[in-house]
Amino acid sequence: MADEITIQVGFGDQFRPLTVRLQDGDIAPWQPDQPLDVVGQRKPRLDAVAKVTGTAKFSQDQRPDGLIHGRILRSPHGNAEIRSVDLTAARAMPGVRSALTVPDTFEDSTARFAGAEVAAIAADTEQQADAAMRAIVVDYQVKEHCVTIDASMAEGAPQVGRGEQKNVQRVSPRTRGRRRGQNSNPDADRQVVEQMARREKEVDAILARSDSVVEGSFRTQVQTHAPLETHGAVCSWEDGKLVCWASTQATFGFRGELTSDWGQVKASECRVLSEYVGGGFGSKFSAGREGVIGALLAKEAGVPVKMMLDRSGEQTSAGNRPDSLQKMRMGVNKDGIIQGLQIRSWGTPGSGTGGAGAHNDGIYQLGEIDKVEYGVRTNCGGARAHRAPGWPQGSVALEQMMDMAAHSIDGVDPIEFRKRNDDHPIRAKEYDIARERIGWDRPRVRGGSATICSGVGIASNLWFSAGGGGASALVRIAKDGAVEIRNGAQDIGTGTRTVMAMVAAEELGIPLEMVSTRIGDTNDPQGPMSGGSTTIGTLTPAARLAAHYAKKELLAVVADRKGWDPADLDIRKARVIRNDGSDAGLSFKGACSLMDDDAIEVLKARPRRNYAGFSDTNAGVQAAEVEVDMETGVVRVKKVVAVADAGKLINPMTAESQVRGGVIQGVSFALHERRIMDRHKGRMLNDDLENYKILGSVDCPEIDVVLVDVYNGKSNTQVMGLGEPPIVATAAAVANAVADAIGVRVFEVPITPRRVLEAMASNEKPEAQPKKKGARL
Amino acid sequence: MKPFKVALPSSIEQASSLQKSPDTPFIAGGTDLLARIKEYIATPEMVVDLKRIGGLKEITSTDHGVRIGALVTMDDVATNLQIKEGFPALAETIGNAATPQIRNMATIGGNICQKPRCWYLRHEGYTCAKNGGSGCWAREGENEFHAIFGNQVCAMTQPSNVAPVLVAYGGSVEIQSSAGSLEKREVPADEFFLTPEQDPTREVALKPGEIVTAVLLPAKNRTEKWSYTEAREKQSFDWAQASVTVLYQRGGRRGDHRVVLGAVSPAPLRRTDLEQIIAAGNLDADCIQALQKKIGEGANPLSQNGYKVPMLRGLMAKAIRKLSGEKKEG
Amino acid sequence: MNKRADDSPEGVSRRHFLKGAGAAAAVVTVAKIPSITEASPEVNDDPVIIGPGSIPIRLKINGESREVEAPPSTTLLDLLRDHHAMTGTKRVCDRGSCGACTVLLDGRTVDSCSMLAIDAVGREITTVEGIGTVENLTDLQKAFVEKDALQCGFCTPGMVVSCTALLNQNPTPDRDQIRQGISGNICRCGTYQNIIEAVEHASRKGGK
């Protein structure tokens, strides 16, 4: 039975009523006038004590009896065919218990990048596994390689792919009806090409009519995820059943790959455990070859195998954020309204072509858009979704175009310019908060002859993560008053464990200390991957519902024993109370002791659909202040103000940490991180954590987080995810701040001292100035 | 790692006689050697551990200056009062280097003998002039962090922060070996660090069996007017992309200046031409201008590292401003 | 558990005969791996040569003397994690660049992946397991919890060890000193600011 109710949605001074039809069994989201005891409080994580004492056990730490060690042999060649793999000598080495080859296991004889898996071995000790790995004899047919998009796009470049695959492939607009592996369906393709030509003409004309056209060509580099705990799993077979302690951000996804794609074990006979995960950032959705390899090596050996990547394997093969080359033209009128935007972009996701797009055509009202994207194949490790895939790189380009456009029309203030082209109700407020807190209007030393220059830049975030169906939570209230909430998904450091318990505690009317969470076990109810920033929005409504109905069952027991009316009862502050607020004379524990059974267990699924809500999207604005040493080109980000909204905040402390984490990765992306490939042998030269530069403590800016609480109304907890939004704007804000500081724009990230010095030296070049109207890309 | 034997000599004589070839390298702190063993670019049967030999772990005053035992850790050097007061540029450069953990483990002897960071050299499978082959991968490859001076044969940069400062102070390296009946010999720093032209297979002038036993700093070259500046991408653990060490009026002697460039050449690069410019005038804007004009002379930038020239100019300006006592950030 | 090449039922004081490279065979007992911190080390007639196979290695870890057999080429990190099953200390880069393997040696931070275990003989090793317990957190650990100075938790043991050493050496560090103190510890999730606040909080309370 669907209940129609009217709720208040909004934030700050902007509330409005919204009528929603509650889905079967769902409950109304908390309202502004409802006092909350747990939700909205800064609460320490439930797993914080385990982590600070080093007692939290990650996959890397698992030590089942008889554990042996797996190693993967990787191709040293930029591009090769595997003609043969001879395991004979390796198998004969001391301690070796199992071995396999990639061609046999995965039916794939290609080694398309340096670091591609070729074979694997498991032995009693790591040293024995290393020695045996080095005794594997491989016959490679070495081919030519391209390891940068420029090399791959060049005239006469060697073919990266196989068969008919071209190095450069248009990925958007898509040609419908294109079959996998084929480059195109000629007729459908011709239609798309014609459509593209029309569109280009249309937008060309719009730009030609605009009062001002700005043009820019931006580059961003490949960023690896670099989680501190590498990929992999400890795999163990017991009586034909597989148990994997996996470092994963998708326990059910990991299991799914082992059971369906690979097919040697049924889902009911495969258990994935993931109590603690040392980071994922989007790279750990799948079991990967290493997961399958671990399981197979363990099966043959008859003992558990620890198959976890070393740092080099992690850096080369476990995913990355594609690079980008984005060429843009934007037309704007004197009144500050954007008329149109033309985008051509390229990026490499490795030897494939999909997934290298950049989100550079959203957030603002951009008028008419003509966008074409190309994937460029390279012989490099393949891309995987990386925290806000496509967005940080897209923003680096779009937000700099916004600043350039603002400057081109009599120097309209960049914030004012954005406001004129932005109708997001939440972000409208966030600009002002960011402006004030970064000291936007404070005088700064810019450009010229000063040795240290200072500047500020701004950029926006956008996300859409209210969560969805497909998850269930189980709440267990024991007779002794212990409460546990269970879900099979994982907590990769986002605080999932804690927010689930907080929501359950709030709904049950008991303090957080009385609730524990059990997660990371596929034997427990279905849960989502930690991806798309959807976890919290997916799990917490399920948690709340399960708690709600568990409470109802408990109160039914109480009512029955005491002869009370169950509709008159509730629980608040661990006491049973009546609707008039009076205490019923029974504690929560006392109520639990009235059960006949050991426990009440309620399993509830999250409702499938979301309600209309206040806003489908999270907004967000970030402002960065930088100092640039004009003599050495060194950039220091002094401060980032990050204004963020994420629906109704459950735990502002963990939400703040999510924002700080995103900002830090964004600054690192802006200044330091890039994959460096050797053109000679096609190998990744910085497959470590020294030459691959991750921001450290001394580089860390002061981060000022302002969280805007929004009664969003899209689900019964009305929370939105906050994992990805905070990384979208940061690098763009930093890039704008650098341009503000030195008076010259650096068109490539990371903004290294080299790039700053080169930009200042080439200040005379035309790219730095707005182009003539109508000029072609 | 492939397991290896560990020899624990208790005297220089024992250590020296054990270390006959690259198959039996010395190990001190181990921060460099262990990493290379893990990458299979060093494959010793046995390592000769120096840390149980007496007499190498003290910092002592001598008639001539300060003697730093080769096994003194970097942190102990940087925090030592004699060093901080007498040779502050050394304390400064060490404080900038690596991480607190590494500074607690790495020894000064190991620091000056460390192998280059060149990423070709540090990946298995690249033979070059340094490791038994010929040629240089970086020259036509990824050379953003490589040398702009003296890079014809090999484009490595001397990674030790200590090296250019040691050259500037006119320091020397005390070496002993069992050959020559344990006689100590002292090699001036500027002869200790070798260029690829001198010998592409070595970075320092040590023969098999020779052990660095101390680093010597001469009191007569102390000065209160010094500057060490470097620039790098990260301010947490990172390597300098360029550095400039300037000692002004060493020993209070007019005209006795030292300018040594670091991280831009295979061995620390003393620039007498820049010293002469400083000696010829005052520490003022004209001096800076003249130095900046000259500093890039002789540079042979490769495809990606030309930025090191303006970077050096910037560092040189900072050095002069610091020496002249300008309030501005140095 | 891991099979060892020469498992023996004998107790602690075993004697191994080992061949040196050209030198006379040296007899090594447990007590005889010389510590590198001995004030005036005894000069043996012949150099002691150990390995490549396993030898007894006795170390003082968190105040307790413990012995295992392992090759002398074993790093301190691997000895702690694999031989002593002390998994608090993490392996992340295994090259001394990230600090996840940080332990204290005589109170000073070191990257345990970048030293041989035998170098710790005769010295005091402190791992995260020796700094507070679940029932009895140090003030610093409590501050970490209160200030949310952790996310995924993988860098956290190394951070706790580095911050503990920092506060032991400097009970009232300013922000720059705290940053320097953890400059050898990488956090990928981005907890630096929270860690700095936690250390400040702990130091204000006078704790470690």
Short mmCIF file of N, CA and C in Angstrom, two decimals, chain A residues 479-577:
data_model
loop_
_atom_site.label_atom_id
_atom_site.label_comp_id
_atom_site.label_asym_id
_atom_site.label_seq_id
_atom_site.Cartn_x
_atom_site.Cartn_y
_atom_site.Cartn_z
N LYS A 479 18.55 -11.10 22.65
CA LYS A 479 17.81 -11.11 23.92
C LYS A 479 18.57 -10.34 25.00
N ASP A 480 19.91 -10.31 24.89
CA ASP A 480 20.68 -9.60 25.92
C ASP A 480 20.85 -8.12 25.59
N GLY A 481 20.17 -7.67 24.55
CA GLY A 481 20.20 -6.25 24.24
C GLY A 481 21.27 -5.84 23.24
N ALA A 482 22.08 -6.81 22.81
CA ALA A 482 23.10 -6.47 21.80
C ALA A 482 22.43 -6.34 20.44
N VAL A 483 22.82 -5.32 19.72
CA VAL A 483 22.24 -5.07 18.40
C VAL A 483 23.34 -5.14 17.36
N GLU A 484 23.08 -5.89 16.31
CA GLU A 484 24.05 -5.95 15.22
C GLU A 484 23.34 -5.69 13.91
N ILE A 485 23.99 -4.92 13.06
CA ILE A 485 23.45 -4.72 11.71
C ILE A 485 24.43 -5.35 10.73
N ARG A 486 23.88 -6.04 9.75
CA ARG A 486 24.73 -6.80 8.84
C ARG A 486 24.44 -6.49 7.39
N ASN A 487 25.52 -6.41 6.62
CA ASN A 487 25.41 -6.34 5.17
C ASN A 487 26.70 -6.87 4.59
N GLY A 488 26.62 -7.51 3.44
CA GLY A 488 27.80 -8.16 2.89
C GLY A 488 28.78 -7.26 2.19
N ALA A 489 28.45 -5.98 2.05
CA ALA A 489 29.36 -5.09 1.34
C ALA A 489 30.55 -4.73 2.22
N GLN A 490 31.37 -3.85 1.75
CA GLN A 490 32.68 -3.57 2.33
C GLN A 490 32.76 -2.11 2.76
N ASP A 491 33.74 -1.83 3.58
CA ASP A 491 34.04 -0.44 3.95
C ASP A 491 35.48 -0.18 3.56
N ILE A 492 35.66 0.60 2.51
CA ILE A 492 37.02 0.82 2.01
C ILE A 492 37.68 2.04 2.64
N GLY A 493 37.09 2.50 3.72
CA GLY A 493 37.65 3.66 4.40
C GLY A 493 36.71 4.85 4.34
N THR A 494 35.53 4.61 3.75
CA THR A 494 34.57 5.69 3.61
C THR A 494 33.73 5.89 4.87
N GLY A 495 33.71 4.87 5.74
CA GLY A 495 32.91 4.99 6.95
C GLY A 495 31.58 4.26 6.87
N THR A 496 31.46 3.38 5.88
CA THR A 496 30.21 2.63 5.69
C THR A 496 29.76 1.93 6.96
N ARG A 497 30.72 1.27 7.60
CA ARG A 497 30.43 0.52 8.83
C ARG A 497 29.72 1.41 9.85
N THR A 498 30.22 2.60 9.98
CA THR A 498 29.76 3.49 11.03
C THR A 498 28.40 4.09 10.70
N VAL A 499 28.22 4.54 9.47
CA VAL A 499 26.94 5.21 9.16
C VAL A 499 25.78 4.22 9.19
N MET A 500 26.04 2.98 8.82
CA MET A 500 24.97 1.99 8.92
C MET A 500 24.52 1.84 10.36
N ALA A 501 25.50 1.77 11.26
CA ALA A 501 25.16 1.61 12.68
C ALA A 501 24.47 2.85 13.21
N MET A 502 24.89 4.01 12.75
CA MET A 502 24.29 5.25 13.24
C MET A 502 22.82 5.33 12.86
N VAL A 503 22.54 4.97 11.62
CA VAL A 503 21.16 5.02 11.15
C VAL A 503 20.30 4.01 11.91
N ALA A 504 20.85 2.83 12.13
CA ALA A 504 20.11 1.81 12.88
C ALA A 504 19.89 2.27 14.32
N ALA A 505 20.93 2.83 14.92
CA ALA A 505 20.81 3.30 16.31
C ALA A 505 19.76 4.39 16.42
N GLU A 506 19.78 5.31 15.47
CA GLU A 506 18.80 6.40 15.51
C GLU A 506 17.39 5.85 15.42
N GLU A 507 17.19 4.94 14.48
CA GLU A 507 15.84 4.41 14.27
C GLU A 507 15.39 3.57 15.47
N LEU A 508 16.32 2.84 16.05
CA LEU A 508 15.97 2.00 17.20
C LEU A 508 15.82 2.80 18.47
N GLY A 509 16.31 4.04 18.47
CA GLY A 509 16.21 4.88 19.66
C GLY A 509 17.23 4.53 20.72
N ILE A 510 18.37 3.98 20.30
CA ILE A 510 19.40 3.62 21.28
C ILE A 510 20.71 4.32 20.91
N PRO A 511 21.63 4.44 21.88
CA PRO A 511 22.91 5.09 21.55
C PRO A 511 23.75 4.23 20.60
N LEU A 512 24.63 4.88 19.89
CA LEU A 512 25.48 4.20 18.91
C LEU A 512 26.31 3.10 19.57
N GLU A 513 26.73 3.32 20.81
CA GLU A 513 27.59 2.37 21.49
C GLU A 513 26.94 0.99 21.63
N MET A 514 25.61 0.93 21.50
CA MET A 514 24.93 -0.36 21.66
C MET A 514 24.80 -1.13 20.34
N VAL A 515 25.32 -0.54 19.26
CA VAL A 515 25.16 -1.17 17.95
C VAL A 515 26.51 -1.55 17.39
N SER A 516 26.60 -2.75 16.84
CA SER A 516 27.81 -3.12 16.12
C SER A 516 27.43 -3.45 14.68
N THR A 517 28.42 -3.41 13.82
CA THR A 517 28.17 -3.68 12.40
C THR A 517 28.99 -4.87 11.95
N ARG A 518 28.38 -5.72 11.18
CA ARG A 518 29.12 -6.82 10.56
C ARG A 518 29.03 -6.63 9.06
N ILE A 519 30.19 -6.45 8.43
CA ILE A 519 30.19 -6.25 6.98
C ILE A 519 31.28 -7.08 6.36
N GLY A 520 31.32 -7.04 5.06
CA GLY A 520 32.44 -7.63 4.33
C GLY A 520 32.38 -9.13 4.23
N ASP A 521 31.20 -9.70 4.12
CA ASP A 521 31.09 -11.16 4.02
C ASP A 521 29.93 -11.48 3.09
N THR A 522 30.21 -12.15 1.98
CA THR A 522 29.14 -12.41 1.02
C THR A 522 28.10 -13.39 1.56
N ASN A 523 28.35 -13.97 2.72
CA ASN A 523 27.31 -14.77 3.37
C ASN A 523 26.23 -13.89 3.97
N ASP A 524 26.52 -12.63 4.11
CA ASP A 524 25.55 -11.69 4.66
C ASP A 524 24.76 -11.05 3.51
N PRO A 525 23.71 -10.28 3.85
CA PRO A 525 22.83 -9.79 2.79
C PRO A 525 23.55 -9.01 1.70
N GLN A 526 22.93 -9.06 0.53
CA GLN A 526 23.48 -8.41 -0.67
C GLN A 526 23.75 -6.93 -0.43
N GLY A 527 24.92 -6.50 -0.84
CA GLY A 527 25.25 -5.10 -0.70
C GLY A 527 25.87 -4.58 -1.97
N PRO A 528 25.98 -3.27 -2.08
CA PRO A 528 26.49 -2.66 -3.31
C PRO A 528 28.01 -2.63 -3.33
N MET A 529 28.54 -2.37 -4.51
CA MET A 529 29.97 -2.06 -4.57
C MET A 529 30.16 -0.66 -4.00
N SER A 530 31.35 -0.38 -3.57
CA SER A 530 31.64 0.98 -3.11
C SER A 530 32.05 1.76 -4.34
N GLY A 531 31.05 2.21 -5.07
CA GLY A 531 31.35 2.88 -6.32
C GLY A 531 30.28 3.89 -6.65
N GLY A 532 30.63 4.83 -7.46
CA GLY A 532 29.67 5.85 -7.86
C GLY A 532 29.20 6.71 -6.70
N SER A 533 29.86 6.55 -5.56
CA SER A 533 29.45 7.27 -4.35
C SER A 533 28.01 6.93 -3.98
N THR A 534 27.64 5.69 -4.27
CA THR A 534 26.25 5.28 -4.05
C THR A 534 26.08 4.42 -2.81
N THR A 535 27.18 4.05 -2.19
CA THR A 535 27.08 3.06 -1.12
C THR A 535 26.21 3.55 0.03
N ILE A 536 26.49 4.74 0.50
CA ILE A 536 25.78 5.25 1.68
C ILE A 536 24.30 5.46 1.36
N GLY A 537 24.03 5.93 0.17
CA GLY A 537 22.64 6.16 -0.22
C GLY A 537 21.88 4.88 -0.48
N THR A 538 22.62 3.82 -0.77
CA THR A 538 21.99 2.52 -1.02
C THR A 538 21.80 1.75 0.28
N LEU A 539 22.82 1.79 1.13
CA LEU A 539 22.77 0.95 2.33
C LEU A 539 21.97 1.55 3.48
N THR A 540 22.08 2.86 3.67
CA THR A 540 21.46 3.40 4.88
C THR A 540 19.94 3.34 4.87
N PRO A 541 19.26 3.53 3.74
CA PRO A 541 17.81 3.33 3.79
C PRO A 541 17.43 1.89 4.12
N ALA A 542 18.23 0.94 3.63
CA ALA A 542 17.97 -0.46 3.97
C ALA A 542 18.20 -0.68 5.46
N ALA A 543 19.28 -0.07 5.95
CA ALA A 543 19.59 -0.21 7.37
C ALA A 543 18.46 0.37 8.22
N ARG A 544 18.00 1.53 7.81
CA ARG A 544 16.95 2.19 8.60
C ARG A 544 15.66 1.37 8.59
N LEU A 545 15.31 0.85 7.43
CA LEU A 545 14.10 0.04 7.33
C LEU A 545 14.20 -1.22 8.17
N ALA A 546 15.33 -1.88 8.07
CA ALA A 546 15.50 -3.10 8.86
C ALA A 546 15.39 -2.78 10.34
N ALA A 547 15.99 -1.67 10.74
CA ALA A 547 15.91 -1.27 12.16
C ALA A 547 14.48 -0.92 12.54
N HIS A 548 13.81 -0.25 11.62
CA HIS A 548 12.43 0.16 11.91
C HIS A 548 11.54 -1.05 12.17
N TYR A 549 11.64 -2.04 11.31
CA TYR A 549 10.78 -3.21 11.46
C TYR A 549 11.25 -4.13 12.57
N ALA A 550 12.51 -4.09 12.86
CA ALA A 550 13.00 -4.85 14.01
C ALA A 550 12.45 -4.22 15.29
N LYS A 551 12.45 -2.90 15.30
CA LYS A 551 11.90 -2.20 16.48
C LYS A 551 10.41 -2.54 16.66
N LYS A 552 9.72 -2.55 15.53
CA LYS A 552 8.28 -2.87 15.58
C LYS A 552 8.06 -4.26 16.17
N GLU A 553 8.88 -5.19 15.72
CA GLU A 553 8.74 -6.56 16.25
C GLU A 553 9.03 -6.59 17.74
N LEU A 554 10.05 -5.85 18.15
CA LEU A 554 10.39 -5.83 19.56
C LEU A 554 9.25 -5.23 20.37
N LEU A 555 8.71 -4.12 19.86
CA LEU A 555 7.62 -3.46 20.58
C LEU A 555 6.36 -4.32 20.59
N ALA A 556 6.19 -5.14 19.56
CA ALA A 556 5.05 -6.07 19.56
C ALA A 556 5.22 -7.09 20.68
N VAL A 557 6.44 -7.54 20.87
CA VAL A 557 6.71 -8.46 21.97
C VAL A 557 6.40 -7.80 23.31
N VAL A 558 6.89 -6.57 23.46
CA VAL A 558 6.67 -5.82 24.70
C VAL A 558 5.16 -5.64 24.95
N ALA A 559 4.48 -5.20 23.89
CA ALA A 559 3.03 -4.95 24.01
C ALA A 559 2.30 -6.22 24.44
N ASP A 560 2.73 -7.32 23.82
CA ASP A 560 2.08 -8.59 24.13
C ASP A 560 2.32 -8.98 25.59
N ARG A 561 3.57 -8.86 26.04
CA ARG A 561 3.88 -9.27 27.41
C ARG A 561 3.21 -8.37 28.43
N LYS A 562 3.17 -7.08 28.11
CA LYS A 562 2.71 -6.10 29.08
C LYS A 562 1.25 -5.73 28.94
N GLY A 563 0.64 -6.22 27.88
CA GLY A 563 -0.76 -5.85 27.65
C GLY A 563 -0.92 -4.41 27.23
N TRP A 564 0.07 -3.87 26.54
CA TRP A 564 -0.03 -2.47 26.07
C TRP A 564 -0.43 -2.43 24.61
N ASP A 565 -0.77 -1.25 24.16
CA ASP A 565 -1.08 -1.06 22.74
C ASP A 565 0.22 -0.79 22.00
N PRO A 566 0.62 -1.66 21.05
CA PRO A 566 1.90 -1.44 20.38
C PRO A 566 1.97 -0.12 19.62
N ALA A 567 0.80 0.36 19.16
CA ALA A 567 0.82 1.62 18.41
C ALA A 567 1.14 2.80 19.30
N ASP A 568 1.09 2.60 20.60
CA ASP A 568 1.35 3.69 21.54
C ASP A 568 2.81 3.72 22.00
N LEU A 569 3.62 2.78 21.47
CA LEU A 569 4.96 2.64 22.01
C LEU A 569 6.04 3.08 21.02
N ASP A 570 7.13 3.52 21.56
CA ASP A 570 8.33 3.81 20.76
C ASP A 570 9.54 3.64 21.68
N ILE A 571 10.72 3.82 21.13
CA ILE A 571 11.94 3.73 21.93
C ILE A 571 12.75 5.01 21.71
N ARG A 572 13.20 5.58 22.78
CA ARG A 572 14.01 6.79 22.68
C ARG A 572 15.00 6.76 23.82
N LYS A 573 16.30 7.09 23.48
CA LYS A 573 17.37 7.12 24.48
C LYS A 573 17.39 5.82 25.31
N ALA A 574 17.21 4.72 24.61
CA ALA A 574 17.29 3.38 25.19
C ALA A 574 16.19 3.11 26.22
N ARG A 575 15.10 3.85 26.14
CA ARG A 575 13.95 3.62 27.03
C ARG A 575 12.71 3.40 26.16
N VAL A 576 11.83 2.53 26.63
CA VAL A 576 10.54 2.40 25.96
C VAL A 576 9.68 3.57 26.43
N ILE A 577 9.10 4.26 25.49
CA ILE A 577 8.27 5.43 25.85
C ILE A 577 6.90 5.32 25.18
#
